[in-house]
Short mmCIF file of C-alpha atoms (C1' of nucleotides) in Angstrom, two decimals:
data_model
loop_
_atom_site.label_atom_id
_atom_site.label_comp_id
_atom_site.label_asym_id
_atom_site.label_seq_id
_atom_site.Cartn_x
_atom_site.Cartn_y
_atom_site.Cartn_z
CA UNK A 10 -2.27 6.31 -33.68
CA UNK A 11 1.45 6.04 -32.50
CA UNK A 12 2.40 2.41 -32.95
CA UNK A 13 5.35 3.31 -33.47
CA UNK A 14 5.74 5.29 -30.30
CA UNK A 15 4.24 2.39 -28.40
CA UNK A 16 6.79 -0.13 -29.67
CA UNK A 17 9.69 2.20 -29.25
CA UNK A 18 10.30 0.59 -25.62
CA UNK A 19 8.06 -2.39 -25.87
CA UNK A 20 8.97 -2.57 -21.72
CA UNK A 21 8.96 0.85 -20.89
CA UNK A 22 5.65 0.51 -19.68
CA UNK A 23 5.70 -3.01 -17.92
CA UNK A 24 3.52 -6.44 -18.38
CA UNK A 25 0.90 -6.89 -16.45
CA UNK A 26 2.63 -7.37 -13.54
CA UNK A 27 4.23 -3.91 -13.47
CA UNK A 28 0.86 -2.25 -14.52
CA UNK A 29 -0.43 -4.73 -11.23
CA UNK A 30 1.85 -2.67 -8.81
CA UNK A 31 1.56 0.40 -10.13
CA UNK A 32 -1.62 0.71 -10.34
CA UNK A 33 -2.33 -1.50 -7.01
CA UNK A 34 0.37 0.97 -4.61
CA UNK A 35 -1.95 3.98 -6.72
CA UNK A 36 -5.39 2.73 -5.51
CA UNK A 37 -4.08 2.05 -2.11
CA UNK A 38 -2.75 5.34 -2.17
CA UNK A 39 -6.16 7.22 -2.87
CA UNK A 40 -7.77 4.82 -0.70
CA UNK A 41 -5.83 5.82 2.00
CA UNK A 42 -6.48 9.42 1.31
CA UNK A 43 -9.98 8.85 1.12
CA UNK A 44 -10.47 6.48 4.49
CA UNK A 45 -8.47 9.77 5.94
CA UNK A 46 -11.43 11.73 5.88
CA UNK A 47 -13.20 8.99 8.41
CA UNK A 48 -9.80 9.25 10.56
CA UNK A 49 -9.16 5.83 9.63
CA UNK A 50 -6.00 4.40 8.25
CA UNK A 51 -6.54 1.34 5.30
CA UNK A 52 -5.11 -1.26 8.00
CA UNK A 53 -8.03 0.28 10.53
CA UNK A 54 -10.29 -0.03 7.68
CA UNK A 55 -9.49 -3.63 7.23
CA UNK A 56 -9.43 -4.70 10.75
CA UNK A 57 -13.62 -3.25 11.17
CA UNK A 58 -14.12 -5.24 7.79
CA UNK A 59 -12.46 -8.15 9.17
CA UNK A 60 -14.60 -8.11 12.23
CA UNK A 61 -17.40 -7.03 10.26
CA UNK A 62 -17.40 -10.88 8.50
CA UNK A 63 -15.15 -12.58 11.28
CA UNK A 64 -16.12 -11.25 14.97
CA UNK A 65 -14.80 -13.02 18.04
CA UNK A 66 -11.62 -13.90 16.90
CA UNK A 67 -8.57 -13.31 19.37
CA UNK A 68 -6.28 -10.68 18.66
CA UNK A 69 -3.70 -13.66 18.15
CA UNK A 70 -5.97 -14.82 14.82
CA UNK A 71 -6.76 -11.14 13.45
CA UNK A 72 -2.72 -10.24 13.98
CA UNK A 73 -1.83 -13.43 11.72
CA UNK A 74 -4.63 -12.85 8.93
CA UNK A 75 -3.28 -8.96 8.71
CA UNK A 76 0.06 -10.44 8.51
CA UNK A 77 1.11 -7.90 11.51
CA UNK A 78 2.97 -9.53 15.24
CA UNK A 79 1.04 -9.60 18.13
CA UNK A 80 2.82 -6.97 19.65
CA UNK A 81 2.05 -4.44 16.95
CA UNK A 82 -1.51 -5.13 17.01
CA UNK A 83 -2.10 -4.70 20.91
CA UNK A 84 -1.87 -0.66 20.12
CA UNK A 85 -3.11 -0.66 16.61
CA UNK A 86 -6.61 -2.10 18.38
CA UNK A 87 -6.56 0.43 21.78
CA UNK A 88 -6.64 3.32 19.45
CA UNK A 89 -10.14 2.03 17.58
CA UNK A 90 -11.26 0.98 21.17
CA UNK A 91 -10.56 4.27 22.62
CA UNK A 92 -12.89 5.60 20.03
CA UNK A 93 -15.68 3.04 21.13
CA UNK A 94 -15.54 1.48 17.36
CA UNK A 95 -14.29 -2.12 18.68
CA UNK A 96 -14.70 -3.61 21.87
CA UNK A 97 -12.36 -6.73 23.59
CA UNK A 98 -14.21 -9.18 25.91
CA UNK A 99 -12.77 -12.14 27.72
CA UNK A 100 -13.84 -15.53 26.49
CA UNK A 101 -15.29 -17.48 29.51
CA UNK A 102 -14.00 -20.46 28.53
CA UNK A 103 -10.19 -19.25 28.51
CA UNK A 104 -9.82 -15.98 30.24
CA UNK A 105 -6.45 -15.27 28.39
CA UNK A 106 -8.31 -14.72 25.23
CA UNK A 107 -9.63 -11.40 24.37
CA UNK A 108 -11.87 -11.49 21.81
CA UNK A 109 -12.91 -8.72 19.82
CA UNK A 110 -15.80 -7.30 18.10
CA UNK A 111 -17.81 -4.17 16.40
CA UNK A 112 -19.78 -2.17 18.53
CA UNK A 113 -22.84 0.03 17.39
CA UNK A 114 -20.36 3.01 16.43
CA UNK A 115 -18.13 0.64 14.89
CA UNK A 116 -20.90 -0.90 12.74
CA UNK A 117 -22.09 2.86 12.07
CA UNK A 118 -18.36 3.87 10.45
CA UNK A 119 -18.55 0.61 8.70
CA UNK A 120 -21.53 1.47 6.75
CA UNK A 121 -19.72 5.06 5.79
CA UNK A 122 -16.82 3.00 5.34
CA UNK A 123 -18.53 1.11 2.05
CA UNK A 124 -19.52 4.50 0.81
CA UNK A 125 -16.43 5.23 0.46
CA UNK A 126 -15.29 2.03 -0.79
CA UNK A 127 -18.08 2.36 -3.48
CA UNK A 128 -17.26 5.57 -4.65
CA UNK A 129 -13.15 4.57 -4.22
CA UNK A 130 -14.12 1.84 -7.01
CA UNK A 131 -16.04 4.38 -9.33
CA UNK A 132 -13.40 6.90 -9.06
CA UNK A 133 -10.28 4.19 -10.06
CA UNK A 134 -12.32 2.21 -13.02
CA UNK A 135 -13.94 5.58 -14.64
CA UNK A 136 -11.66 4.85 -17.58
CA UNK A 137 -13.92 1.53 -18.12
CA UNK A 138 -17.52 0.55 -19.51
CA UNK A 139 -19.83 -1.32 -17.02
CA UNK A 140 -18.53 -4.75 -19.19
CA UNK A 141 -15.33 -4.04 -18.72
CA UNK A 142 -15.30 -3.35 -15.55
CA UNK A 143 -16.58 -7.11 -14.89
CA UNK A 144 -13.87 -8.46 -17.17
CA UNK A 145 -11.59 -6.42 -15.41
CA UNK A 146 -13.14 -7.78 -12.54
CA UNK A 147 -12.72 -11.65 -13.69
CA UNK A 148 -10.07 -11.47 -14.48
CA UNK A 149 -8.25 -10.04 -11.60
CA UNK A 150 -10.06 -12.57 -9.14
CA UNK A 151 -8.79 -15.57 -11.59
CA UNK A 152 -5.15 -14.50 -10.84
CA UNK A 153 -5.80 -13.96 -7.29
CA UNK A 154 -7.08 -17.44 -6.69
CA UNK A 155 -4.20 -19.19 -8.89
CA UNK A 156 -1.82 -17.02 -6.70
CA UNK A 157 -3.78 -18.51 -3.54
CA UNK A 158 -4.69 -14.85 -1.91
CA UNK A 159 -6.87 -14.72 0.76
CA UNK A 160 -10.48 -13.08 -0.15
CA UNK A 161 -10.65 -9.94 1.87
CA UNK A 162 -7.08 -9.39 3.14
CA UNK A 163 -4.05 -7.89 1.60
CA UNK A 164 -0.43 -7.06 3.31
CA UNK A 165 -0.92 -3.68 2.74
CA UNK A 166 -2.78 -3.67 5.96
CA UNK A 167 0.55 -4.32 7.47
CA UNK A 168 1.05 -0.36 7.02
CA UNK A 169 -0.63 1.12 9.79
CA UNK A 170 -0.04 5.08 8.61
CA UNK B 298 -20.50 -23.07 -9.43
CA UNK B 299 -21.19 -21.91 -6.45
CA UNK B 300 -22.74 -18.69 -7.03
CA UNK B 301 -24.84 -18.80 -4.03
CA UNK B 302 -21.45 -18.51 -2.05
CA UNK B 303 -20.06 -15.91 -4.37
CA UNK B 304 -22.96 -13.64 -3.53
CA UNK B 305 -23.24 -13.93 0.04
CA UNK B 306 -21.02 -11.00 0.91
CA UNK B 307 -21.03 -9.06 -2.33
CA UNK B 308 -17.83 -6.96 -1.23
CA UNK B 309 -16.22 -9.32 0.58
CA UNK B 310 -13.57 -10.54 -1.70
CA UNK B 311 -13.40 -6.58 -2.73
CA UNK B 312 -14.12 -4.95 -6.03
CA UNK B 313 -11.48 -3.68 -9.15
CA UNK B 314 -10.04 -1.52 -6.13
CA UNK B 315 -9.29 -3.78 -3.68
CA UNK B 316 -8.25 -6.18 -6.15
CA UNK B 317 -5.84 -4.11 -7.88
CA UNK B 318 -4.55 -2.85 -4.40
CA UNK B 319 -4.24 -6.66 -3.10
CA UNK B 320 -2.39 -7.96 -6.45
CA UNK B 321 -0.12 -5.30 -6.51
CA UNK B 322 1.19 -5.70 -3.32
CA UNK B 323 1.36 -9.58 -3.79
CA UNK B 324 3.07 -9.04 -7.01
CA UNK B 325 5.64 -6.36 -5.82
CA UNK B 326 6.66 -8.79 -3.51
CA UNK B 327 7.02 -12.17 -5.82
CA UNK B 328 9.05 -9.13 -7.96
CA UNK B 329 11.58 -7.90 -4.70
CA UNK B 330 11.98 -11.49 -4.05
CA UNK B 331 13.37 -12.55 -7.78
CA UNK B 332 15.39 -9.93 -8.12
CA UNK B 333 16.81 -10.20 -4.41
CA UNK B 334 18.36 -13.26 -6.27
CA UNK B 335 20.69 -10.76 -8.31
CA UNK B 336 21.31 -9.03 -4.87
CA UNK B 337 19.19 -5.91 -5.96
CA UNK B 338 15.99 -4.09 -4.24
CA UNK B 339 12.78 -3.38 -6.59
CA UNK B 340 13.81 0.39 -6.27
CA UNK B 341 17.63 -0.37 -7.11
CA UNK B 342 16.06 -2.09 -10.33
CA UNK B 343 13.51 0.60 -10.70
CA UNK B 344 16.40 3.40 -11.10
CA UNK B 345 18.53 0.77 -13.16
CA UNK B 346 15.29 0.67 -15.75
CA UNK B 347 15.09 4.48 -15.83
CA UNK B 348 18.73 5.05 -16.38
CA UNK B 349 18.90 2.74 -19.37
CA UNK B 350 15.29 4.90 -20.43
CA UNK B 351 16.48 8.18 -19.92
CA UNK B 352 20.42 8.39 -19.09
CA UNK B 353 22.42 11.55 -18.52
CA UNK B 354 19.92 13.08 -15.80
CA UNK B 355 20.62 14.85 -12.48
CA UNK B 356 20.26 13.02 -8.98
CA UNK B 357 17.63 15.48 -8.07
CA UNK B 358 15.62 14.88 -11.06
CA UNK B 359 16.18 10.82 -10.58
CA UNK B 360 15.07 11.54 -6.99
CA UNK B 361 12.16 13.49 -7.94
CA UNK B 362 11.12 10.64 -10.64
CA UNK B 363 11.45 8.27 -8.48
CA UNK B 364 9.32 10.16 -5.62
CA UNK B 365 12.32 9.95 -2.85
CA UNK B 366 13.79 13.18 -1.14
CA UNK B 367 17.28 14.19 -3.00
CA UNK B 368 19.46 13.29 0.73
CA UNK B 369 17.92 9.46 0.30
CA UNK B 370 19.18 9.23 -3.08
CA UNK B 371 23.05 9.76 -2.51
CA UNK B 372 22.99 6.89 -0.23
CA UNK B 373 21.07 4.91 -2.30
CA UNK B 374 23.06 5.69 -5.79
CA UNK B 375 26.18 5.17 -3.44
CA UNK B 376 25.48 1.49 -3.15
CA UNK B 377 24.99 1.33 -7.19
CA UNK B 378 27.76 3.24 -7.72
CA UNK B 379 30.45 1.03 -5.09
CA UNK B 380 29.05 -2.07 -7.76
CA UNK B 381 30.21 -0.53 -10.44
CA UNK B 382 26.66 -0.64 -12.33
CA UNK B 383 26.16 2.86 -12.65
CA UNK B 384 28.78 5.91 -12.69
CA UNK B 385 28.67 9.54 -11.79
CA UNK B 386 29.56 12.21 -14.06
CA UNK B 387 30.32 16.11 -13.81
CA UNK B 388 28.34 17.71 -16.01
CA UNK B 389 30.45 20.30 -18.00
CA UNK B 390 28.08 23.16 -18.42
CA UNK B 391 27.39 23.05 -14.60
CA UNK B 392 29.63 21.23 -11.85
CA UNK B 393 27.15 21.14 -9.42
CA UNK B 394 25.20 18.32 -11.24
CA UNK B 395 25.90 14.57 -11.31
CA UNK B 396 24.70 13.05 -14.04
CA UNK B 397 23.96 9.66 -13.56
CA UNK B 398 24.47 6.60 -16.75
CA UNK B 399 24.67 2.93 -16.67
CA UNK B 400 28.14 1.26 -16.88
CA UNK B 401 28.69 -1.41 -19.07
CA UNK B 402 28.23 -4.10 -16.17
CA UNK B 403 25.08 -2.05 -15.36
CA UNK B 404 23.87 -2.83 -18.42
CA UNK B 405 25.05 -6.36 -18.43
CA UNK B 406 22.79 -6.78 -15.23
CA UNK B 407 19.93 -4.95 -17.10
CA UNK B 408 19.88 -7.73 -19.51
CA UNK B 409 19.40 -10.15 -16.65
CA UNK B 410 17.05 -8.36 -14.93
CA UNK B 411 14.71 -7.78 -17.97
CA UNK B 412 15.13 -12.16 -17.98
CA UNK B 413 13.73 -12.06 -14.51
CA UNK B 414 10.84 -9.70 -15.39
CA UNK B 415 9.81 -11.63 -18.11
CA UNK B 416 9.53 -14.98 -15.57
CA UNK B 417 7.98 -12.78 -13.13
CA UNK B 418 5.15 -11.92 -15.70
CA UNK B 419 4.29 -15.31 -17.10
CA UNK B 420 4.47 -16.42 -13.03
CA UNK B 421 1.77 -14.10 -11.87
CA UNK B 422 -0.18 -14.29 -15.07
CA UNK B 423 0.19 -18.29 -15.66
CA UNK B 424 -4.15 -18.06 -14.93
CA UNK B 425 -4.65 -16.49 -17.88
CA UNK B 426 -5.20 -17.44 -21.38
CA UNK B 427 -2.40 -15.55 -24.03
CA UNK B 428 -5.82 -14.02 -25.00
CA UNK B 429 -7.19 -12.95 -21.49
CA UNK B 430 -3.71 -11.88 -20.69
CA UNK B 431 -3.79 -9.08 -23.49
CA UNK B 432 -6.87 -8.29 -22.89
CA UNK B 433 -5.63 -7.16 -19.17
CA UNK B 434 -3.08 -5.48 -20.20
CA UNK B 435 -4.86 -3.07 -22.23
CA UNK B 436 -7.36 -2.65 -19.68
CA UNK B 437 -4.75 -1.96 -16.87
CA UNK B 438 -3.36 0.50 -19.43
CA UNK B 439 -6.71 2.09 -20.05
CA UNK B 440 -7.07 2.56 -16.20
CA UNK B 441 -3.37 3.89 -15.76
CA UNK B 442 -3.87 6.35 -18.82
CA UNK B 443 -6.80 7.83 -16.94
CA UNK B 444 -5.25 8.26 -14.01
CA UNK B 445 -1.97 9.84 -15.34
CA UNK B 446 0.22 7.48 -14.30
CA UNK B 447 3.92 8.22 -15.22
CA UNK B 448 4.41 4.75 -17.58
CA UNK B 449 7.23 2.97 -16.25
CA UNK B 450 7.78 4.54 -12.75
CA UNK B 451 5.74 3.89 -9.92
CA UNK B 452 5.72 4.69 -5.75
CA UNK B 453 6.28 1.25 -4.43
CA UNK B 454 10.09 2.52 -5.56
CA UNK B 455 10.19 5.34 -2.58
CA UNK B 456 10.81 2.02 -0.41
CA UNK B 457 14.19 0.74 -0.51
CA UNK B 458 14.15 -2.92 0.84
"C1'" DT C 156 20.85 34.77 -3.99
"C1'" DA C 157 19.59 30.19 -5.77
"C1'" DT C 158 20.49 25.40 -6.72
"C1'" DT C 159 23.03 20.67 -6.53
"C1'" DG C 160 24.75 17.41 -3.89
"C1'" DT C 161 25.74 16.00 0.67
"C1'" DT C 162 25.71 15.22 5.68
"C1'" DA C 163 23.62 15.42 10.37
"C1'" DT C 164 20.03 14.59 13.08
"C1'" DA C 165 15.70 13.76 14.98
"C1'" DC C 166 11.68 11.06 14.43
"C1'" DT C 167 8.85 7.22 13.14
"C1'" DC C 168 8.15 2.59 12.26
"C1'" DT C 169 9.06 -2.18 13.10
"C1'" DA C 170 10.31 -6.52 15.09
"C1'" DT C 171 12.41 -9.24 18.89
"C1'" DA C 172 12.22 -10.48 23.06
"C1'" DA C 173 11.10 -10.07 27.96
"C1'" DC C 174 7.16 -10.11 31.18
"C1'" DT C 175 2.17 -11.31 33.30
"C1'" DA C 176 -1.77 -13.84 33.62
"C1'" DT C 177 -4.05 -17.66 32.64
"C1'" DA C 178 -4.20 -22.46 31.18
"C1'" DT D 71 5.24 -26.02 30.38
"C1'" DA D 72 2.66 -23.50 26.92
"C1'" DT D 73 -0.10 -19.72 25.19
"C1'" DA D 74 -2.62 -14.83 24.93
"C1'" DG D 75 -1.84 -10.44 25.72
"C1'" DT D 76 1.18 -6.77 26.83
"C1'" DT D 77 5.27 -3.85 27.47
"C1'" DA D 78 10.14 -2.48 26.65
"C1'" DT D 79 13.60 -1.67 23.72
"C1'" DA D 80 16.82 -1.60 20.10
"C1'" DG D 81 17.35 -1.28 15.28
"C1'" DA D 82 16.13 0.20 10.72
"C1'" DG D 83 13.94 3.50 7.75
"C1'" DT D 84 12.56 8.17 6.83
"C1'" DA D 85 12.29 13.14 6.30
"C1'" DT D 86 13.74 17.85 7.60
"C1'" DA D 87 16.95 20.87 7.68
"C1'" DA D 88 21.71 22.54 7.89
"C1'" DC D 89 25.98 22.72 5.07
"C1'" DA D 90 29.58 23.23 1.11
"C1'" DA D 91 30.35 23.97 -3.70
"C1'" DT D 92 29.01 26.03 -7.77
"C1'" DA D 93 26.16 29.07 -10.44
#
DNA sequence: TATTGTTATACTCTATAACTATA
DNA sequence: TATAGTTATAGAGTATAACAATA
């Protein structure tokens, strides 16, 4: 073993912290390859997952929980409803409201979608045993609560290519 | 506990992946904002680091390290170099390269910076037990090993503000 | 001829703000 | 008057490729 190597430049490699971002702007990275293959970008991806567990929302909500302005989102969403993925319906109750949901096809890529996402996971945590993985796991989601992150959302949907 | 709620959507709150990808970005931003404070981008830092790791190099091996195309780094060292924190040399064996070192106020401002990355570490890792906090370090490491990540350099750097 | 550093330029991305329709 | 959605536009960020100096 090198100890001595490893203490050479005890922050050449980073804390945790600097392990966090390297190894979170690496993940997003193959994600994104990955999602490519489905002709989706990650912030697609996260928009069908978002109205996956959220539908009917108005594109007002969805733009503030991807942390995007409204008028970036009006032609992020026409390109996934010009493949019949998402549809927009006026709200009877307020007929400036366009609220959006999954259609079949949409639903369809979704399911592909967490094939992906599944084997995404596999791929990044080979390096781990099945326990670590769920201390890994822990421990990550510990952190994320005490830094008050929403479940399900990151800003790196902001990104749309 | 509410582990009926924590199973309802299994992947809703992501696995390692998604976690990883959502921390990172969360803590590359808690990072750009500290060290905004000593008027400096993440990537600025990022090539301060490296030059105090491996001094004496050319720009387009810096550039190459640091995963930007060779015309982005001349502006980019420019803005180092006008501060005084680092200073371009002719190399005598060969004219054509620069090679890049850290003045002694560079240095100075490493010093500082390494002050802010230590705050920035206990910050995003103030959930975790001294313990746990190892513990995630060496699995993080683990993960980046396998991966062959390039310790002490990552992507997020290509971005400049 | 090849390579380093540099500059020029075209292209993409992004946000601000103006506009419309509904309320 | 205020808000949802949309469009227009200007500014910043980026990469490709042309250029000068040196090898």
């Amino acid at each position: 073993m090198s100890t001595e190597r490893e203490n050479e430049h005890p922050a050449s490699r980073g804390g945790a912290a600097f392990l966090l971002a390297q190894l979170g702007a690496h993940a997003a990275q193959r994600f994104a390859d990955r999602v490519a293959e489905l002709e989706l970008t990650p912030a697609q991806a996260g928009l069908l997952r978002l109205l996956a567990q959220a539908p009917g929302h108005s594109q007002r909500e969805l733009a503030d929980m991807l942390g995007m302005p409204p008028s970036r989102f009006v032609p992020f969403a026409d390109g996934l409803q010009e493949r019949g993925l998402i549809e927009r319906r006026r709200k009877p109750g307020d007929r400036r409201v366009h609220a959006l949901r999954l259609t079949d096809e949409g639903m369809e890529l979704l399911a592909r979608l967490r094939t992906v996402a599944r084997a995404h996971e596999e791929d990044v945590c080979q390096a781990l045993s099945p326990d670590e993985h769920q201390q890994l796991i822990g421990l990550l989601r510990r952190i994320a609560d005490q830094q008050r992150l929403t479940p399900g959302v990151h800003v790196g949907y902001r990104r749309l290519r």
